[in-house]
Coordinates of C-alpha atoms and ligand atoms in Angstrom, one line a residue:
Chain A
M1 CA 0.0 -0.1 0.0
N2 CA 1.2 3.6 0.6
D3 CA 4.9 4.0 0.7
A4 CA 5.4 0.2 -0.3
P5 CA 8.3 0.0 -2.7
A6 CA 7.2 1.3 -5.8
P7 CA 5.9 -1.1 -8.5
L8 CA 8.3 -2.2 -11.1
G9 CA 9.0 0.7 -13.4
L10 CA 11.5 3.5 -13.6
T11 CA 12.0 3.5 -9.8
D12 CA 12.8 -0.2 -9.4
H13 CA 14.8 0.1 -12.5
E14 CA 16.8 2.9 -11.0
A15 CA 17.4 1.2 -7.5
Y16 CA 18.1 -2.3 -9.0
S17 CA 20.1 -1.3 -12.2
L18 CA 22.9 0.9 -10.7
P19 CA 26.1 -1.1 -9.7
L20 CA 26.1 -1.3 -5.8
D21 CA 29.1 0.8 -5.4
K22 CA 27.3 3.7 -7.1
I23 CA 24.4 3.5 -4.6
D24 CA 24.2 6.7 -2.8
V25 CA 21.0 6.9 -0.4
S26 CA 21.7 10.3 0.9
Q27 CA 20.1 12.4 -1.7
G28 CA 17.2 14.4 -0.6
R29 CA 15.3 14.1 -4.0
L30 CA 14.8 10.2 -3.2
F31 CA 12.9 11.1 -0.2
Q32 CA 11.1 13.9 -1.7
N33 CA 9.9 11.7 -4.3
Q34 CA 9.3 8.6 -2.3
L35 CA 11.8 6.7 -4.4
H36 CA 14.0 5.8 -1.3
L37 CA 12.5 2.6 -0.4
P38 CA 13.2 0.2 -3.2
Y39 CA 17.0 1.3 -2.7
F40 CA 17.0 0.4 0.8
E41 CA 15.3 -2.9 0.1
R42 CA 18.2 -3.9 -2.4
L43 CA 20.7 -2.8 0.2
R44 CA 19.1 -5.0 2.8
R45 CA 19.4 -8.0 0.6
E46 CA 22.7 -7.5 -1.2
D47 CA 24.8 -5.3 0.9
P48 CA 23.3 -4.4 4.2
V49 CA 26.4 -2.6 5.8
H50 CA 27.0 -0.4 2.7
Y51 CA 30.0 1.9 2.0
C52 CA 29.4 4.8 -0.3
A53 CA 32.8 6.3 -1.1
D54 CA 31.6 9.4 -2.8
S55 CA 28.5 11.7 -1.9
Q56 CA 27.8 15.3 -1.2
F57 CA 28.2 14.6 2.4
G58 CA 31.5 12.7 1.9
P59 CA 32.2 9.1 2.1
Y60 CA 29.8 7.2 4.6
W61 CA 28.5 3.8 5.8
S62 CA 24.9 2.9 5.7
I63 CA 23.4 0.5 8.2
T64 CA 20.2 -0.8 6.9
K65 CA 19.1 -3.8 8.7
Y66 CA 17.1 -3.6 12.1
N67 CA 19.3 -5.6 14.3
D68 CA 22.5 -3.8 13.0
I69 CA 21.0 -0.5 13.8
V70 CA 20.2 -1.7 17.3
A71 CA 23.7 -2.8 17.8
V72 CA 25.2 0.5 16.6
D73 CA 22.8 2.7 18.4
S74 CA 23.5 0.9 21.8
N75 CA 27.3 1.0 21.3
N76 CA 28.0 4.5 22.4
K77 CA 31.5 3.9 23.4
V78 CA 32.5 3.1 20.0
F79 CA 30.0 5.2 18.0
S80 CA 30.0 8.6 19.1
S81 CA 27.5 11.4 18.8
A82 CA 29.7 14.2 19.7
S83 CA 29.6 17.3 17.6
E84 CA 33.4 17.8 17.4
F85 CA 33.5 14.7 15.0
G86 CA 30.5 16.1 13.1
G87 CA 27.3 15.3 15.2
I88 CA 24.5 13.4 14.4
T89 CA 23.4 13.9 10.9
I90 CA 24.9 13.0 7.8
R91 CA 25.8 16.5 7.0
D92 CA 28.9 17.4 9.2
R93 CA 28.0 20.4 11.4
R94 CA 30.3 23.1 10.4
P95 CA 32.5 24.4 13.2
E96 CA 31.2 28.0 13.0
V97 CA 27.6 27.0 13.4
R98 CA 28.4 24.1 16.0
R99 CA 26.4 24.5 19.3
E100 CA 26.5 22.3 22.3
S101 CA 23.3 20.3 23.2
F102 CA 23.2 17.0 24.7
I103 CA 21.9 15.1 21.7
A104 CA 25.4 15.8 20.2
M105 CA 27.5 14.8 23.4
D106 CA 28.8 11.6 24.6
A107 CA 28.6 10.3 28.1
P108 CA 29.1 11.6 30.8
R109 CA 28.1 15.1 30.1
H110 CA 25.3 13.9 27.7
D111 CA 24.0 11.9 30.9
D112 CA 23.9 14.9 33.4
Q113 CA 22.0 17.4 31.0
R114 CA 19.6 14.8 29.8
K115 CA 18.8 13.8 33.4
A116 CA 18.1 17.6 34.0
V117 CA 15.2 17.8 31.5
S118 CA 13.9 14.2 31.3
P119 CA 11.6 14.5 34.5
I120 CA 9.3 16.8 32.4
V121 CA 8.1 13.7 30.4
A122 CA 7.9 11.4 33.5
P123 CA 4.3 9.8 33.9
Q124 CA 3.1 12.4 36.2
N125 CA 4.0 15.4 34.1
L126 CA 2.6 13.9 31.1
A127 CA -0.7 13.2 33.0
R128 CA -0.7 16.9 34.1
M129 CA -0.2 18.1 30.6
E130 CA -2.9 15.9 29.0
A131 CA -6.0 18.0 29.9
G132 CA -4.6 21.2 28.4
I133 CA -3.4 19.3 25.2
R134 CA -6.6 17.9 24.6
E135 CA -8.7 21.0 25.2
R136 CA -6.6 23.0 22.7
A137 CA -6.6 20.2 20.2
G138 CA -10.3 20.2 20.5
K139 CA -10.6 23.9 19.7
V140 CA -8.4 23.7 16.7
L141 CA -10.4 20.8 15.3
D142 CA -13.7 22.6 16.1
N143 CA -12.6 25.7 14.0
L144 CA -11.5 23.7 10.8
P145 CA -13.1 24.6 7.6
R146 CA -16.0 22.1 6.4
G147 CA -16.6 21.3 3.0
E148 CA -13.6 23.1 1.7
K149 CA -10.1 22.2 0.8
F150 CA -7.3 23.1 3.3
N151 CA -3.8 22.4 4.0
W152 CA -3.8 20.0 7.0
V153 CA 0.0 20.5 7.7
E154 CA -0.6 24.2 8.4
K155 CA -3.8 24.3 9.9
V156 CA -3.6 21.3 12.2
S157 CA 0.0 19.5 12.5
V158 CA 1.9 22.9 12.8
E159 CA -0.4 24.6 15.1
L160 CA -0.9 21.6 17.4
T161 CA 2.6 20.8 17.6
T162 CA 3.5 24.5 18.4
Q163 CA 0.9 24.4 21.1
M164 CA 2.4 21.5 22.5
L165 CA 5.8 23.1 22.8
A166 CA 4.4 26.1 24.4
I167 CA 2.6 24.0 27.0
L168 CA 6.1 22.2 27.6
F169 CA 8.0 25.4 28.0
D170 CA 5.2 27.3 29.9
F171 CA 5.7 29.8 26.9
P172 CA 3.7 33.0 26.7
W173 CA 0.7 31.7 24.7
E174 CA 0.3 34.8 22.4
D175 CA 3.8 34.6 21.2
R176 CA 3.8 30.8 20.6
H177 CA 4.3 31.1 16.9
L178 CA 7.8 32.3 17.7
L179 CA 8.9 28.8 18.8
T180 CA 8.2 27.5 15.3
R181 CA 9.7 30.2 13.8
W182 CA 13.0 29.6 15.6
S183 CA 12.8 25.9 15.0
D184 CA 12.7 26.7 11.4
V185 CA 15.3 29.2 11.4
A186 CA 17.7 26.9 13.4
T187 CA 17.3 23.9 11.1
A188 CA 16.8 25.5 7.5
D189 CA 19.1 25.1 4.7
I190 CA 20.4 28.6 3.5
A191 CA 19.3 27.3 0.1
A192 CA 15.5 26.8 1.2
G193 CA 15.4 30.7 1.8
V194 CA 14.0 30.9 5.5
V195 CA 17.1 32.8 6.2
K196 CA 19.5 34.2 3.7
T197 CA 22.8 34.1 5.4
E198 CA 24.4 32.5 8.6
E199 CA 24.5 36.2 10.1
E200 CA 20.8 36.5 9.7
R201 CA 20.3 33.0 11.2
E202 CA 22.4 34.1 14.3
E203 CA 20.6 37.4 14.6
I204 CA 17.1 35.6 14.8
L205 CA 18.6 33.0 17.3
A206 CA 20.0 35.7 19.2
E207 CA 16.4 37.1 19.8
C208 CA 15.4 33.6 20.8
L209 CA 18.2 33.6 23.5
A210 CA 17.2 36.9 24.8
Y211 CA 13.4 36.0 25.0
F212 CA 14.3 32.8 26.9
T213 CA 16.8 34.4 29.2
R214 CA 14.1 36.8 30.4
L215 CA 11.8 33.9 31.1
W216 CA 14.8 32.1 32.8
N217 CA 15.4 35.1 35.1
E218 CA 11.9 34.9 36.1
R219 CA 12.0 31.3 37.0
V220 CA 15.3 30.9 38.4
N221 CA 14.2 33.1 41.3
A222 CA 10.8 31.4 41.5
D223 CA 9.8 28.3 43.0
M224 CA 10.5 25.1 41.0
Q225 CA 7.6 24.6 38.3
P226 CA 7.1 21.5 36.2
D227 CA 8.0 23.3 32.9
L228 CA 11.2 22.5 31.0
L229 CA 12.7 26.0 31.7
S230 CA 12.1 25.9 35.4
M231 CA 13.6 22.4 35.5
M232 CA 16.7 23.6 33.7
A233 CA 17.1 26.6 35.9
H234 CA 16.9 24.5 39.1
S235 CA 18.9 21.5 38.1
P236 CA 22.7 21.5 39.1
A237 CA 23.5 20.1 35.8
T238 CA 22.1 22.7 33.8
R239 CA 22.0 25.7 36.1
N240 CA 25.4 27.2 35.0
M241 CA 25.3 26.8 31.4
T242 CA 26.9 29.3 29.2
P243 CA 24.4 31.4 27.1
D244 CA 25.7 29.2 24.2
Q245 CA 25.0 25.9 25.7
F246 CA 21.6 27.4 27.0
L247 CA 20.7 28.2 23.4
G248 CA 21.9 24.8 22.1
N249 CA 19.7 22.9 24.5
L250 CA 16.7 25.3 23.9
I251 CA 17.1 24.6 20.0
L252 CA 17.3 20.8 20.7
L253 CA 14.1 20.7 22.7
I254 CA 12.3 23.0 20.2
V255 CA 13.4 21.1 17.1
G256 CA 13.4 17.8 18.6
G257 CA 9.7 18.1 19.3
N258 CA 8.7 20.2 16.5
D259 CA 9.2 18.4 12.9
T260 CA 8.9 14.9 14.3
T261 CA 5.6 15.3 16.0
R262 CA 4.2 17.4 13.1
N263 CA 5.2 15.1 10.5
S264 CA 3.8 12.1 12.3
M265 CA 0.5 14.0 12.6
S266 CA 0.5 14.7 8.9
G267 CA 1.4 11.3 7.9
S268 CA -1.2 9.6 10.1
V269 CA -4.1 11.4 8.0
L270 CA -2.5 10.2 4.8
F271 CA -2.0 6.6 6.0
M272 CA -5.7 6.3 7.2
H273 CA -6.8 7.8 3.9
R274 CA -4.9 5.1 1.9
N275 CA -5.7 2.5 4.0
P276 CA -9.5 2.6 4.4
D277 CA -9.7 -0.9 5.9
Q278 CA -7.5 0.3 8.9
F279 CA -9.5 3.3 9.4
A280 CA -12.8 1.5 9.5
K281 CA -11.1 -0.7 12.3
L282 CA -10.0 2.1 14.3
K283 CA -13.4 3.9 13.9
A284 CA -15.0 0.7 15.1
N285 CA -12.7 0.4 18.1
P286 CA -10.9 3.5 19.1
A287 CA -9.1 1.8 21.9
L288 CA -6.9 0.5 19.0
L289 CA -5.1 4.0 19.0
D290 CA -2.7 2.5 21.8
S291 CA -1.1 0.4 18.9
A292 CA -2.2 2.6 15.9
V293 CA 0.0 5.4 17.4
P294 CA 3.4 3.6 17.5
E295 CA 2.5 2.2 14.0
I296 CA 2.0 5.6 12.6
I297 CA 5.4 6.5 14.1
R298 CA 7.1 3.5 12.7
Y299 CA 5.4 4.1 9.2
Q300 CA 6.1 7.7 9.0
T301 CA 9.9 7.4 10.5
P302 CA 9.9 11.3 11.0
L303 CA 13.8 11.3 11.1
S304 CA 15.2 8.9 8.4
H305 CA 18.6 8.6 9.9
M306 CA 20.8 9.3 12.9
R307 CA 24.6 9.4 12.2
R308 CA 27.7 8.5 14.5
T309 CA 31.2 8.8 14.2
A310 CA 33.5 5.4 14.8
L311 CA 35.9 6.1 17.6
E312 CA 37.7 2.8 16.9
D313 CA 37.7 0.0 14.3
Q314 CA 34.6 -2.1 14.6
E315 CA 33.0 -5.2 12.7
I316 CA 29.5 -4.8 11.8
G317 CA 27.5 -7.3 9.7
G318 CA 31.0 -8.8 8.5
K319 CA 32.4 -5.4 7.4
V320 CA 35.1 -3.5 9.2
I321 CA 34.3 0.1 9.9
K322 CA 37.4 2.0 10.6
K323 CA 38.2 4.6 13.2
G324 CA 37.0 8.1 12.2
D325 CA 34.4 6.6 9.6
K326 CA 31.0 8.3 9.2
V327 CA 28.1 5.7 10.2
V328 CA 24.3 6.4 9.1
M329 CA 21.7 4.4 10.7
W330 CA 18.8 4.4 8.4
Y331 CA 15.9 4.0 10.7
C332 CA 13.5 4.3 7.5
S333 CA 15.1 1.1 6.4
G334 CA 15.2 -0.9 9.6
N335 CA 11.7 -0.1 10.0
R336 CA 10.9 -2.0 6.9
D337 CA 13.3 -5.0 7.6
D338 CA 11.1 -8.0 7.1
T339 CA 13.5 -10.2 9.2
A340 CA 12.6 -8.0 12.3
I341 CA 9.0 -6.7 11.4
E342 CA 6.5 -8.9 10.0
N343 CA 4.9 -7.6 6.6
P344 CA 6.6 -4.3 7.3
N345 CA 5.5 -2.5 4.2
A346 CA 1.9 -2.6 5.4
F347 CA 0.2 -0.1 7.7
I348 CA -1.5 -2.3 10.3
I349 CA -2.8 -0.5 13.3
D350 CA -3.2 -3.8 15.5
R351 CA 0.1 -5.1 15.2
K352 CA 1.3 -7.5 18.0
R353 CA 4.4 -5.6 19.1
P354 CA 3.9 -2.2 17.6
R355 CA 6.4 -0.3 19.7
Q356 CA 9.2 -2.6 18.2
H357 CA 10.4 0.3 15.8
L358 CA 13.3 2.4 15.4
S359 CA 11.8 5.8 15.0
F360 CA 13.1 6.9 18.4
G361 CA 16.4 5.5 18.4
F362 CA 17.7 3.2 20.9
G363 CA 20.5 3.4 23.6
I364 CA 21.4 6.4 25.8
H365 CA 20.2 8.9 23.2
R366 CA 16.7 7.4 22.7
C367 CA 14.2 10.2 22.3
V368 CA 13.4 11.9 25.7
G369 CA 9.9 13.1 24.1
N370 CA 8.8 9.6 22.8
R371 CA 5.9 9.2 25.2
L372 CA 5.0 12.9 24.9
A373 CA 4.7 12.5 21.2
E374 CA 2.8 9.4 21.3
M375 CA 0.3 11.2 23.9
Q376 CA -0.2 14.2 21.4
L377 CA -1.0 11.9 18.7
K378 CA -3.4 9.7 20.5
I379 CA -5.2 12.9 21.7
V380 CA -5.6 14.3 18.3
W381 CA -6.9 11.0 17.0
E382 CA -9.3 10.7 20.0
E383 CA -10.7 14.1 19.4
I384 CA -11.0 13.7 15.4
L385 CA -12.9 10.3 16.0
K386 CA -15.3 12.3 18.3
R387 CA -15.8 14.9 15.6
F388 CA -15.5 13.8 11.9
D389 CA -16.7 11.0 10.0
R390 CA -13.6 10.9 7.8
I391 CA -11.0 13.2 6.4
D392 CA -10.5 13.1 2.6
V393 CA -7.1 13.7 1.2
V394 CA -8.0 15.4 -2.2
G395 CA -4.7 15.9 -4.0
P396 CA -1.1 14.7 -3.9
E397 CA 1.2 15.7 -0.9
T398 CA 4.2 17.9 -1.1
R399 CA 7.2 16.4 0.7
V400 CA 10.5 17.8 2.2
F401 CA 13.7 17.5 0.2
S402 CA 15.8 16.0 2.9
S403 CA 17.5 12.8 3.7
F404 CA 17.0 13.5 7.3
V405 CA 13.7 15.0 8.3
H406 CA 11.3 12.8 6.7
G407 CA 8.4 15.4 6.3
I408 CA 5.3 16.6 4.4
E409 CA 4.8 20.3 3.7
D410 CA 1.4 20.3 2.0
L411 CA -1.6 17.9 2.5
P412 CA -4.7 18.9 0.9
V413 CA -7.9 17.6 2.5
I414 CA -11.5 18.1 2.9
I415 CA -13.7 17.4 5.8
S416 CA -17.2 17.0 4.5
G417 CA -19.8 19.4 6.2
Chain B
M1 CA 8.4 -23.9 35.9
P2 CA 8.9 -21.1 38.2
H3 CA 6.1 -18.6 38.9
V4 CA 6.7 -15.0 39.2
T5 CA 4.6 -12.2 40.3
F6 CA 4.4 -8.5 38.7
I7 CA 2.7 -6.0 40.8
E8 CA 1.5 -3.0 38.8
H9 CA 1.8 0.6 40.2
N10 CA -1.8 0.5 41.4
G11 CA -1.4 -2.6 43.3
T12 CA -2.7 -5.3 40.8
A13 CA -0.8 -8.5 40.9
H14 CA -0.1 -10.7 37.9
T15 CA 1.3 -14.4 38.6
V16 CA 2.6 -15.7 35.7
E17 CA 4.5 -19.0 34.6
A18 CA 8.3 -18.0 33.5
V19 CA 10.4 -20.1 31.2
I20 CA 13.9 -21.0 32.5
G21 CA 16.4 -19.5 30.3
K22 CA 14.2 -16.8 29.1
S23 CA 14.3 -13.2 30.5
L24 CA 12.0 -12.1 33.2
M25 CA 10.7 -9.2 30.7
E26 CA 9.7 -12.0 28.2
A27 CA 7.6 -13.7 31.1
A28 CA 5.7 -10.5 31.4
V29 CA 5.3 -10.0 27.6
D30 CA 4.5 -13.4 26.7
N31 CA 1.7 -13.4 29.4
S32 CA 0.5 -9.9 28.3
V33 CA 1.3 -8.4 31.7
P34 CA 0.3 -4.7 31.3
G35 CA 3.1 -2.3 32.4
I36 CA 6.1 -3.8 30.8
D37 CA 6.5 -2.1 27.4
A38 CA 9.9 -3.5 26.3
D39 CA 10.1 -1.4 23.2
C40 CA 13.7 -2.7 22.3
G41 CA 12.7 -6.3 22.7
G42 CA 15.5 -7.2 25.3
A43 CA 18.4 -5.4 23.8
C44 CA 19.0 -3.5 26.9
A45 CA 18.5 -0.3 24.8
C46 CA 15.2 1.3 25.8
A47 CA 14.9 1.1 29.6
T48 CA 10.9 0.3 29.1
C49 CA 11.1 -2.8 31.0
H50 CA 11.8 -1.3 34.3
V51 CA 10.9 -3.2 37.7
F52 CA 11.7 -2.9 41.3
V53 CA 12.8 -6.3 42.8
A54 CA 11.5 -7.1 46.1
P55 CA 14.3 -6.8 48.8
E56 CA 14.1 -10.4 49.7
W57 CA 15.0 -11.3 46.1
E58 CA 17.7 -8.9 45.3
A59 CA 20.3 -11.6 46.2
K60 CA 18.8 -14.1 43.6
T61 CA 18.4 -11.6 40.7
G62 CA 22.0 -10.5 40.7
T63 CA 23.2 -6.9 40.0
R64 CA 23.0 -4.5 37.2
N65 CA 25.4 -4.9 34.3
E66 CA 27.1 -2.1 32.8
A67 CA 24.7 -1.3 29.8
E68 CA 21.9 -1.6 32.4
V69 CA 23.2 0.9 34.5
A70 CA 23.9 3.3 31.5
M71 CA 20.1 3.0 30.4
L72 CA 18.7 3.0 33.9
N73 CA 20.2 6.4 34.4
F74 CA 17.5 7.9 32.4
A75 CA 14.5 5.9 33.5
A76 CA 12.0 7.7 35.7
E77 CA 11.9 7.1 39.6
V78 CA 15.1 5.0 39.8
K79 CA 15.6 3.2 43.2
P80 CA 18.3 1.2 44.5
N81 CA 16.3 -2.1 43.7
S82 CA 15.6 -0.9 40.0
R83 CA 16.5 -3.4 37.3
L84 CA 15.8 -3.8 33.7
S85 CA 13.8 -7.0 33.6
C86 CA 15.3 -8.1 30.4
Q87 CA 18.6 -8.5 32.1
I88 CA 17.5 -10.8 34.4
E89 CA 17.6 -14.4 33.3
I90 CA 15.1 -16.8 34.9
T91 CA 16.5 -19.7 36.8
A92 CA 14.8 -22.4 38.9
A93 CA 15.7 -20.3 41.9
H94 CA 13.3 -17.6 40.9
D95 CA 10.0 -19.4 41.7
G96 CA 8.2 -17.0 43.8
L97 CA 10.0 -13.9 42.5
V98 CA 8.0 -10.9 43.1
V99 CA 8.8 -7.3 41.3
H100 CA 7.0 -4.0 41.4
M101 CA 6.4 -1.7 38.3
P102 CA 6.7 2.2 38.1
D103 CA 4.0 4.6 37.3
G104 CA 4.8 4.3 33.6
Q105 CA 7.7 3.3 31.2
H106 CA 9.5 5.7 29.3
Ligands
HEM501 C1 7.3 11.5 16.6 C2 8.1 12.2 17.4 C3 9.6 12.0 17.4 C4 10.4 11.4 16.9 C5 10.2 10.5 15.7 C6 11.7 11.7 17.7 C7 12.9 11.0 17.2 C8 14.2 11.2 18.0 C9 15.4 10.3 17.6 C10 15.5 9.4 16.5 C11 16.1 10.7 18.5 C12 17.6 10.1 18.9 C13 18.7 10.8 18.4 C14 20.0 10.1 18.5 O1 20.0 8.9 18.6 O2 21.0 10.7 18.3 C15 15.6 11.6 19.4 C16 16.2 12.4 20.5 C17 15.6 13.3 21.2 N1 14.3 13.8 21.2 FE1 12.7 13.0 19.9 N2 11.4 12.5 18.6 C18 10.2 12.9 18.6 C19 9.5 13.7 19.5 C20 10.2 14.3 20.5 C21 9.7 15.4 21.5 C22 8.1 15.7 21.4 C23 10.6 16.0 22.1 C24 10.5 17.0 23.2 C25 10.5 16.8 24.3 C26 11.8 15.4 21.7 C27 12.9 15.6 22.3 C28 14.1 14.9 22.0 C29 15.4 15.1 22.7 C30 15.8 16.2 23.7 C31 16.4 14.2 22.1 C32 17.9 14.0 22.5 C33 17.9 12.8 23.5 C34 19.4 12.5 23.9 O3 20.4 12.8 23.2 O4 19.7 11.9 25.0 N3 11.6 14.4 20.7 N4 14.2 12.0 19.0
FES502 S1 13.4 -4.3 26.8 FE1 14.6 -2.5 26.5 S2 16.0 -2.3 27.9 FE2 14.8 -4.1 28.6

């Protein structure tokens, strides 16, 4: 069904006709046009640990099978996330735009900083946030146009994800759009035009820092509150961050929760539309959301990869990865590996072990926000099912040009009146 | 076969048969005990199989291994008797084992 390897034709031809050593899965266009899956299917069969000697991002290894990815992801002694070696994406972070944050640190510094913010998503805090998220989701859905075409991404996914972040930071509600703006500015490719120069980017991020510094100063002197900023201000591991570290961690938290949750929310509407049998099952039994939500996140795989750098020689799947090599774990491929997941190309909302997927990563960097993201998606769908009979996708979706963020920019839908 | 008991955060107890040589986590998952998510399937890479071992059983369940220590670092409400249940291998000596579960796994 949707996103399954494209049928025989040009795509398969392209993926299967190239000599193996010419296969370079890092190209954004493959993901934008949904051509990537046949490439990964071939690699999993013929060369699961694949070396590409020449790409726009330089030479890199691709890890494509589920179990090999778990092995790399949980071996953080050998496979480093540290920004000084290039960080966590296939594109090396250029030294002048490198900013510290714990996603791009190794133990033990990573551990202390992560510990300072992870209580925000502890079960009690999630429960506390739930009512607010639900109420606001309901409002957004109630105000959607009926019987007329609109972009689901803009009106629902972006709006609700922004609101979730505002709740998380206890950010001034009327200014919440700034969060999305800063996230876009922090991650945009200069070529994409969101900002025109690195200087412009730095100027806008300086505004972000100034805004948050003001909030920080209010909260550091107040009693501890269960929002992310208060937690950072009151925790010994993060209380004395330099402004640059503070900004780095802010951006991590804003960006980490933003595109990923947004794109899962957009993807979910598309998957339900393309799999009417699954949608019917869900409508008949909304309790299935507990497994439908992780299935949505597996099927979307909002981050196609995470990258590591080898700190010593290491054998994986019969190949020797050399010290200093760039190693890319393709979660989008592992999530379609039929040796780990049964019938992986199908979207099945009542799978037996739906949480067995790679979308959140594994090991010490495993997504801090994973249960929050699941809760947000579950709430949206519970509220959708209460209100709408169905959501029709009425045109082709537009996707993001990127081999990192697997995203949807435009999803035209109509909700009948 | 040894019987083991999982007690949910709300006090509900589940006594199930465990299989010697398999993990304590598998005893929960194979018997559909709620509250053990085990997202990574036992690779010690997710910390969503967190349990608290009843004090009288600590000697028989051993101590945390290195990878387990690293993962438990980030679990919510870690206590001295916290373990990842996928890292406890069931033996005949575990008949009667009792473990408690946290409020949620994440
Ligand atoms: C469906 C939604 C989401 C997906 C697919 C996702 C995916 C990921 C992945 C793959 C990683 C691992 C990075 C690595 O191994 O290098 C990660 C880490 C992280 N995520 Fe998420 N994420 C999501 C939602 C969120 C949300 C809502 C938050 C906000 C609280 C968040 C905050 C973070 C942070 C702070 C890290 C860094 C953890 C560390 O390095 O220890 N994520 N995420
Ligand atoms: S099942 Fe993942 S750590 Fe135990």
